[in-house]
Amino acid sequence: MINHHPKLNLLIQHVNGELPASISAGIKIHSDMCKQCSEQIAELTKHEAKLSFSQTNVDDAEFGFDVDALINDITQTQPEPEVIPDNKPVAVTFRGVTYKLPNVMKHMELGKPAQIGKLSRSRILLDEGHIHSSLLRIEAGGGIPEHTHNGYEITLLLEGNFKDDMGEYVPGDFIVLDGNHQHQPVSEQGCLCYTVVSDSLHFTQGINKLLNPIGSFIY
Amino acid sequence: MQVVQSNVTNKFTGSVINSMASDTQHTDICLWLDAVATSRDKAAFTQLFHFFAPKILHISQSKLFDKSLANEVVQETMTNVWKKAHLFNSTKGAPTTWVFTIMRNVTFDILRKLQSNKEDNLSEDIWPMIEDQAIEDEPFSDHIEQKNILAVIDKLPKNQQEVIQAYYFMEMSQEQLAQHLDLPLGTVKSRLRLALSKLKEHLGEKE
Ligand SMILES: [Zn+2]
């Protein structure tokens, strides 16, 4: 059962379109797998919509265009044909293993897969500055050395499972970690994750400083 | 669900009261949207424009801090309202939610284009208009499965179907409903009660 959900705060920002695309996409992936959150999102949307359109003192609106001309223009355009959403599955392949990807990723461009040991990664080319998003695959028996985060790290488990000292995770879990957390995820059977990281990772154990390349690899 | 509702209400207590005012507009907005959808009615669209556009401008200005971008959001949103009116389904959600969704998506794509120089219009993938409508607003989801509901509603007498749909799916108040159907309030109330108890009966619900 999914145990980790986005916090209410995050959902409100999501509903208002105030989050980076990478995070909102993560919430969409989660809510497609979590009835509870998709209902919350629907409820919040309804609520925010009511708030938005119940303002009363907007009579002084000064448009930067000629209202009548715009209405004329708009009402001459053709209605949009009812398009059936194109849900042909998108997929990614790491070392011969192909994973189906969530629908929300269908227009996201992926970078070339790269490998270090049991880790494979494909960057998701969203172009969001210091926020980096990736697909991260851990092969069976693989893991990530203990690390902390300067910023935040959001992990959405898409397939398989992994665990750290805080517990086990299942597909759909929306896991947020920040600088207060240290963890060392390992995956017994292997897994695929969607990750959003706001800053490079810092390895906390002496010997693992040698692993700095992994830090920038995962970021 | 209850929990979210009360959290949010606490957070915005002041505005919740204001939102009551928009309820009275609700029926009109539904009728205008319907007129645009079915007969491409310019007068109805003009009404929608005057209701929504000033509010959209106001919201966008406070969000984008830029007058010309805010105007772009208004134009783009209202154009979509015109073009997509026939895709709005009043049994699946409130019209304000639908317009809000369009506005939010338009704003998101404009901001993303500015910040990341990407024209990938991801909003449609993150908040699909069609699919989201389907999960949205399950008034009975607490205790009755949505998928059964529609089938059961079809079995009700026509006049009961009418009140149930307007009351639960379009979120009209009983007073609005009475006005809309030109019936005494008492009749609306008793039809609703009857329809609801029939629904429960059909669905095997116990009181
Ligand atoms: Zn959830």
Coordinates of C-alpha atoms and ligand atoms in Angstrom, one line a residue:
Chain A
M1 CA 0.0 0.0 0.0
I2 CA 1.2 3.5 -0.8
N3 CA 2.3 5.1 2.4
H4 CA 4.0 8.4 1.3
H5 CA 1.9 11.2 -0.1
P6 CA 2.6 14.8 -1.1
K7 CA 1.8 17.2 1.8
L8 CA -1.3 19.3 1.6
N9 CA 0.8 22.4 1.0
L10 CA 2.4 20.9 -2.0
L11 CA -1.0 19.8 -3.4
I12 CA -2.4 23.4 -3.0
Q13 CA 0.6 24.8 -4.9
H14 CA 0.2 22.0 -7.5
V15 CA -3.5 22.9 -8.0
N16 CA -2.5 26.6 -8.5
G17 CA 0.1 25.7 -11.1
E18 CA 2.9 27.2 -8.8
L19 CA 5.3 24.2 -8.8
P20 CA 8.1 23.4 -11.3
A21 CA 6.9 21.0 -14.0
S22 CA 9.1 18.3 -12.6
I23 CA 7.3 18.3 -9.2
S24 CA 3.8 18.7 -10.6
A25 CA 4.5 15.8 -13.0
G26 CA 5.6 13.7 -9.9
I27 CA 2.4 14.6 -8.1
K28 CA 0.4 13.6 -11.2
I29 CA 2.2 10.3 -11.4
H30 CA 1.4 9.7 -7.7
S31 CA -2.2 10.8 -7.9
D32 CA -2.9 8.5 -10.9
M33 CA -1.9 5.7 -8.5
C34 CA -3.5 7.2 -5.4
K35 CA -7.3 7.6 -5.2
Q36 CA -7.0 9.6 -2.0
C37 CA -4.7 12.2 -3.4
S38 CA -6.6 12.5 -6.7
E39 CA -9.8 13.2 -4.8
Q40 CA -8.0 15.7 -2.7
I41 CA -6.7 17.4 -5.8
A42 CA -10.2 17.5 -7.3
E43 CA -11.6 19.0 -4.1
L44 CA -8.8 21.6 -3.8
T45 CA -9.2 22.6 -7.5
K46 CA -12.9 23.1 -6.9
H47 CA -12.2 25.2 -3.9
E48 CA -9.4 27.3 -5.5
A49 CA -11.7 27.9 -8.5
K50 CA -14.5 29.1 -6.2
L51 CA -12.1 31.5 -4.5
S52 CA -10.6 32.8 -7.7
F53 CA -13.9 33.6 -9.3
S54 CA -15.7 35.0 -6.3
Q55 CA -13.8 38.3 -6.3
T56 CA -16.2 41.2 -6.5
N57 CA -14.2 44.4 -6.8
V58 CA -12.8 43.9 -10.3
D59 CA -14.9 46.4 -12.1
D60 CA -12.0 48.6 -12.7
A61 CA -10.3 46.0 -15.0
E62 CA -8.3 47.8 -17.6
F63 CA -7.6 45.5 -20.5
G64 CA -4.7 46.1 -22.8
F65 CA -6.9 45.3 -25.8
D66 CA -10.1 46.3 -27.4
V67 CA -12.7 44.0 -25.7
D68 CA -15.3 44.1 -28.5
A69 CA -12.7 43.5 -31.2
L70 CA -11.3 40.5 -29.2
I71 CA -14.8 39.0 -28.7
N72 CA -15.4 39.4 -32.4
D73 CA -12.1 37.6 -33.2
I74 CA -12.6 34.8 -30.8
T75 CA -16.2 34.1 -31.8
Q76 CA -15.0 33.7 -35.4
T77 CA -12.7 30.9 -34.6
Q78 CA -13.7 27.2 -35.0
P79 CA -14.5 25.0 -32.1
E80 CA -11.8 22.5 -31.3
P81 CA -12.4 19.0 -32.5
E82 CA -12.7 16.5 -29.7
V83 CA -9.3 14.8 -29.6
I84 CA -8.9 11.5 -28.0
P85 CA -5.8 11.8 -25.8
D86 CA -2.9 10.0 -27.3
N87 CA -2.0 7.4 -24.7
K88 CA 0.5 5.4 -26.6
P89 CA 2.9 4.3 -24.0
V90 CA 6.3 5.8 -23.8
A91 CA 9.1 3.6 -22.6
V92 CA 12.8 3.6 -21.5
T93 CA 15.3 0.9 -21.8
F94 CA 18.2 0.4 -19.4
R95 CA 20.7 -2.4 -20.2
G96 CA 18.2 -4.3 -22.2
V97 CA 15.3 -3.9 -19.7
T98 CA 12.4 -1.9 -21.0
Y99 CA 10.1 0.0 -18.6
K100 CA 6.8 1.6 -19.6
L101 CA 6.7 5.2 -18.4
P102 CA 3.8 7.3 -17.0
N103 CA 1.6 9.2 -19.5
V104 CA 2.6 12.5 -18.1
M105 CA 6.1 11.9 -19.5
K106 CA 5.0 11.5 -23.1
H107 CA 6.3 14.9 -24.2
M108 CA 9.4 14.9 -22.0
E109 CA 12.7 14.4 -23.7
L110 CA 15.1 12.0 -22.2
G111 CA 18.9 12.2 -22.2
K112 CA 21.1 9.2 -23.1
P113 CA 21.2 6.5 -20.4
A114 CA 24.4 6.5 -18.4
Q115 CA 25.8 3.9 -16.0
I116 CA 27.9 3.6 -12.9
G117 CA 28.0 0.1 -11.4
K118 CA 24.4 -1.0 -10.7
L119 CA 23.0 2.5 -11.2
S120 CA 21.6 3.7 -14.5
R121 CA 20.3 7.2 -15.2
S122 CA 18.5 9.1 -17.9
R123 CA 18.1 12.8 -17.4
I124 CA 14.7 14.2 -18.1
L125 CA 15.5 17.3 -20.1
L126 CA 13.1 19.8 -18.6
D127 CA 15.5 22.6 -18.4
E128 CA 14.6 23.9 -14.9
G129 CA 18.0 25.3 -13.9
H130 CA 19.3 23.9 -10.6
I131 CA 16.4 21.5 -10.4
H132 CA 17.4 18.3 -12.1
S133 CA 15.0 15.4 -12.9
S134 CA 16.0 11.9 -13.9
L135 CA 14.9 8.4 -14.3
L136 CA 17.1 6.3 -12.0
R137 CA 17.3 2.6 -12.2
I138 CA 18.9 0.5 -9.5
E139 CA 19.7 -3.0 -10.5
A140 CA 18.8 -5.9 -8.2
G141 CA 21.1 -5.8 -5.2
G142 CA 22.3 -2.3 -5.9
G143 CA 22.0 0.8 -3.8
I144 CA 23.1 4.4 -3.2
P145 CA 25.7 5.1 -0.5
E146 CA 24.6 7.0 2.5
H147 CA 24.1 10.6 1.7
T148 CA 22.3 13.8 2.8
H149 CA 20.9 16.7 0.7
N150 CA 21.5 20.3 0.7
G151 CA 18.3 21.0 -1.1
Y152 CA 15.5 18.5 -1.4
E153 CA 15.2 15.2 -3.2
I154 CA 11.8 13.9 -4.4
T155 CA 11.7 10.2 -5.3
L156 CA 8.7 8.6 -6.9
L157 CA 9.0 4.9 -7.1
L158 CA 7.7 3.7 -10.4
E159 CA 8.4 0.0 -10.4
G160 CA 10.0 -2.5 -8.1
N161 CA 10.9 -1.6 -4.6
F162 CA 13.7 -0.3 -2.4
K163 CA 14.2 0.3 1.3
D164 CA 16.3 2.6 3.6
D165 CA 16.6 2.9 7.3
M166 CA 13.1 4.5 7.4
G167 CA 11.4 1.6 5.8
E168 CA 10.3 -0.1 2.6
Y169 CA 8.7 1.6 -0.3
V170 CA 6.3 0.5 -2.9
P171 CA 5.4 1.9 -6.4
G172 CA 3.5 5.2 -6.1
D173 CA 5.3 6.3 -2.9
F174 CA 6.1 10.0 -3.1
I175 CA 9.2 10.4 -0.9
V176 CA 10.5 13.8 0.0
L177 CA 13.9 14.2 1.7
D178 CA 15.7 17.3 2.7
G179 CA 18.9 18.2 4.6
N180 CA 17.6 16.8 7.8
H181 CA 17.6 13.3 6.5
Q182 CA 20.4 10.9 5.8
H183 CA 19.7 7.7 4.0
Q184 CA 21.1 4.8 2.1
P185 CA 18.6 3.2 -0.2
V186 CA 19.1 -0.4 -1.4
S187 CA 17.0 -2.3 -3.8
E188 CA 16.9 -6.1 -3.5
Q189 CA 14.9 -6.8 -6.7
G190 CA 15.8 -3.6 -8.5
C191 CA 13.7 -0.6 -9.2
L192 CA 13.0 2.4 -11.4
C193 CA 12.5 5.8 -9.8
Y194 CA 11.5 9.2 -11.1
T195 CA 13.6 11.7 -9.2
V196 CA 13.7 15.5 -8.7
V197 CA 16.8 16.9 -7.0
S198 CA 17.4 20.5 -6.2
D199 CA 21.1 20.3 -5.3
S200 CA 23.9 17.8 -5.5
L201 CA 24.1 15.0 -2.9
H202 CA 26.6 14.8 -0.1
F203 CA 28.1 11.6 1.0
T204 CA 28.5 11.3 4.7
Q205 CA 30.8 8.4 5.2
G206 CA 34.6 9.0 4.9
I207 CA 35.4 6.4 2.4
N208 CA 32.5 7.3 0.2
K209 CA 34.0 10.7 -0.5
L210 CA 35.6 8.7 -3.3
L211 CA 32.1 8.4 -4.6
N212 CA 31.7 12.1 -5.4
P213 CA 31.1 11.2 -9.0
I214 CA 28.0 9.3 -8.0
G215 CA 26.8 12.4 -6.2
S216 CA 26.8 14.4 -9.4
F217 CA 25.6 11.4 -11.3
I218 CA 22.4 11.2 -9.2
Y219 CA 21.8 15.0 -9.0
Chain B
M1 CA -11.9 14.2 2.2
Q2 CA -13.5 15.9 5.2
V3 CA -10.1 16.6 6.6
V4 CA -8.9 18.5 3.6
Q5 CA -12.1 20.4 3.4
S6 CA -11.7 21.7 6.9
N7 CA -8.0 22.5 6.6
V8 CA -8.7 24.5 3.6
T9 CA -11.6 26.2 5.1
N10 CA -9.6 27.3 8.1
K11 CA -6.9 28.6 5.9
F12 CA -9.2 30.8 3.8
T13 CA -12.1 31.4 6.2
G14 CA -12.5 35.0 5.0
S15 CA -12.9 34.1 1.4
V16 CA -15.2 31.2 1.9
I17 CA -18.0 33.5 2.7
N18 CA -17.4 35.5 -0.5
S19 CA -17.6 32.3 -2.5
M20 CA -21.2 32.0 -1.6
A21 CA -21.9 35.0 -3.9
S22 CA -20.6 33.1 -6.9
D23 CA -23.2 30.3 -6.3
T24 CA -25.9 32.6 -7.5
Q25 CA -24.1 33.1 -10.8
H26 CA -23.7 29.4 -11.2
T27 CA -26.9 28.6 -13.1
D28 CA -26.3 31.5 -15.5
I29 CA -22.8 30.4 -16.3
C30 CA -24.0 26.9 -17.0
L31 CA -26.6 28.2 -19.4
W32 CA -24.2 30.5 -21.2
L33 CA -21.6 27.8 -21.6
D34 CA -24.3 25.5 -23.0
A35 CA -25.4 28.2 -25.4
V36 CA -21.8 28.5 -26.7
A37 CA -21.4 24.8 -26.9
T38 CA -24.6 24.0 -28.7
S39 CA -25.3 27.1 -30.9
R40 CA -22.0 29.1 -30.8
D41 CA -24.0 31.9 -29.2
K42 CA -22.0 35.2 -29.3
A43 CA -24.2 37.0 -26.8
A44 CA -23.7 34.2 -24.3
F45 CA -20.0 34.2 -24.9
T46 CA -20.0 38.0 -24.3
Q47 CA -21.7 37.4 -20.9
L48 CA -19.0 34.7 -20.0
F49 CA -16.3 37.2 -21.1
H50 CA -17.7 39.9 -18.8
F51 CA -18.0 37.6 -15.9
F52 CA -14.6 35.8 -16.2
A53 CA -12.2 38.1 -18.0
P54 CA -11.8 40.9 -15.3
K55 CA -11.2 38.3 -12.7
I56 CA -8.7 36.4 -14.8
L57 CA -6.9 39.7 -15.4
H58 CA -6.8 40.5 -11.7
I59 CA -5.5 37.0 -10.8
S60 CA -2.9 37.0 -13.5
Q61 CA -1.6 40.4 -12.7
S62 CA -1.0 39.4 -9.1
K63 CA 0.6 36.2 -10.2
L64 CA 2.8 37.3 -13.1
F65 CA 3.5 41.0 -12.1
D66 CA 3.3 41.8 -15.8
K67 CA 0.5 43.6 -17.5
S68 CA 1.0 42.3 -21.0
L69 CA 1.4 38.7 -19.9
A70 CA -1.7 39.0 -17.8
N71 CA -3.6 40.2 -20.9
E72 CA -2.2 37.2 -22.8
V73 CA -3.6 34.9 -20.2
V74 CA -7.0 36.5 -20.5
Q75 CA -7.0 36.3 -24.3
E76 CA -5.7 32.7 -24.4
T77 CA -8.1 31.5 -21.6
M78 CA -11.2 33.1 -23.1
T79 CA -10.3 31.7 -26.6
N80 CA -10.1 28.3 -25.1
V81 CA -13.4 28.7 -23.3
W82 CA -14.9 29.4 -26.7
K83 CA -13.1 26.6 -28.6
K84 CA -13.7 24.0 -25.9
A85 CA -17.1 24.9 -24.6
H86 CA -18.6 21.7 -26.1
L87 CA -16.1 19.6 -24.1
F88 CA -17.4 21.0 -20.8
N89 CA -19.6 18.5 -19.1
S90 CA -21.8 20.0 -16.4
T91 CA -22.6 16.6 -14.9
K92 CA -18.9 16.1 -14.1
G93 CA -18.1 19.4 -12.4
A94 CA -18.7 23.0 -11.8
P95 CA -18.1 25.5 -14.7
T96 CA -15.9 27.7 -12.5
T97 CA -13.6 24.7 -11.9
W98 CA -13.5 24.1 -15.6
V99 CA -12.5 27.7 -16.5
F100 CA -10.1 27.8 -13.6
T101 CA -8.4 24.7 -15.0
I102 CA -8.0 26.3 -18.4
M103 CA -6.6 29.5 -16.8
R104 CA -4.2 27.6 -14.6
N105 CA -3.0 25.5 -17.6
V106 CA -2.5 28.6 -19.8
T107 CA -0.6 30.4 -17.1
F108 CA 1.6 27.4 -16.4
D109 CA 2.6 27.0 -20.0
I110 CA 3.3 30.8 -20.4
L111 CA 5.5 30.8 -17.3
R112 CA 7.3 27.7 -18.3
K113 CA 8.0 29.2 -21.7
L114 CA 9.5 32.2 -20.0
Q115 CA 11.5 30.4 -17.3
S116 CA 12.8 27.4 -19.3
N117 CA 12.4 28.6 -22.8
K118 CA 10.4 25.4 -23.5
E119 CA 7.2 25.3 -25.5
D120 CA 6.3 21.8 -24.6
N121 CA 2.9 22.8 -23.2
L122 CA 3.2 20.2 -20.5
S123 CA 0.1 21.5 -18.7
E124 CA -2.1 19.3 -20.9
D125 CA -0.2 16.2 -19.7
I126 CA -0.1 17.2 -16.0
W127 CA -3.7 18.4 -15.8
P128 CA -5.5 16.7 -18.8
M129 CA -8.9 18.5 -19.3
I130 CA -10.7 15.4 -20.3
E131 CA -9.4 12.9 -17.9
D132 CA -9.4 15.2 -14.9
Q133 CA -13.1 15.8 -15.5
A134 CA -13.7 12.1 -15.2
I135 CA -12.2 11.7 -11.7
E136 CA -13.4 15.1 -10.5
D137 CA -16.5 15.5 -8.4
E138 CA -17.7 12.2 -7.2
P139 CA -20.4 13.4 -4.8
F140 CA -21.2 10.0 -3.6
S141 CA -17.7 8.6 -3.6
D142 CA -17.8 8.4 0.2
H143 CA -20.3 5.6 0.2
I144 CA -21.6 4.8 -3.3
E145 CA -19.6 3.8 -6.4
Q146 CA -19.7 6.5 -9.1
K147 CA -19.8 3.9 -11.9
N148 CA -23.1 2.4 -10.6
I149 CA -24.6 5.8 -10.0
L150 CA -25.1 6.9 -13.6
A151 CA -26.8 3.6 -14.5
V152 CA -29.1 3.9 -11.5
I153 CA -30.0 7.5 -12.2
D154 CA -31.2 6.4 -15.7
K155 CA -33.8 4.2 -14.0
L156 CA -35.4 7.1 -12.1
P157 CA -38.4 8.9 -13.3
K158 CA -37.5 11.9 -15.5
N159 CA -38.5 14.6 -13.0
Q160 CA -36.3 13.0 -10.3
Q161 CA -33.4 12.6 -12.7
E162 CA -33.6 16.3 -13.3
V163 CA -33.3 17.3 -9.7
I164 CA -30.7 14.8 -8.8
Q165 CA -28.4 15.9 -11.6
A166 CA -28.8 19.6 -11.0
Y167 CA -28.4 19.3 -7.3
Y168 CA -25.5 16.9 -7.0
F169 CA -23.6 17.3 -10.2
M170 CA -24.2 20.9 -11.0
E171 CA -24.1 21.9 -7.4
M172 CA -27.2 24.1 -7.5
S173 CA -28.8 24.9 -4.2
Q174 CA -32.4 23.8 -3.7
E175 CA -33.5 27.4 -4.0
Q176 CA -31.7 27.8 -7.4
L177 CA -33.1 24.6 -8.5
A178 CA -36.7 25.7 -7.7
Q179 CA -36.1 28.8 -9.7
H180 CA -34.5 27.1 -12.6
L181 CA -37.2 24.4 -12.9
D182 CA -39.9 26.9 -12.0
L183 CA -41.3 24.7 -9.2
P184 CA -42.2 25.4 -5.6
L185 CA -39.3 24.8 -3.2
G186 CA -41.3 22.2 -1.4
T187 CA -41.7 20.1 -4.6
V188 CA -38.0 20.3 -5.3
K189 CA -37.2 19.1 -1.8
S190 CA -39.6 16.2 -1.9
R191 CA -38.4 15.1 -5.3
L192 CA -34.9 15.2 -4.1
R193 CA -35.7 13.2 -1.1
L194 CA -37.6 10.6 -3.1
A195 CA -34.9 10.4 -5.8
L196 CA -32.2 9.9 -3.1
S197 CA -34.1 7.2 -1.3
K198 CA -34.7 5.4 -4.6
L199 CA -31.0 5.7 -5.4
K200 CA -30.0 4.2 -2.2
E201 CA -32.5 1.4 -2.7
H202 CA -31.2 0.6 -6.1
L203 CA -27.6 0.6 -4.9
G204 CA -28.5 -1.7 -2.0
E205 CA -27.6 1.0 0.6
K206 CA -28.9 0.9 4.1
E207 CA -30.0 4.1 5.7
Ligands
ZN1 ZN -1.5 10.0 -2.2

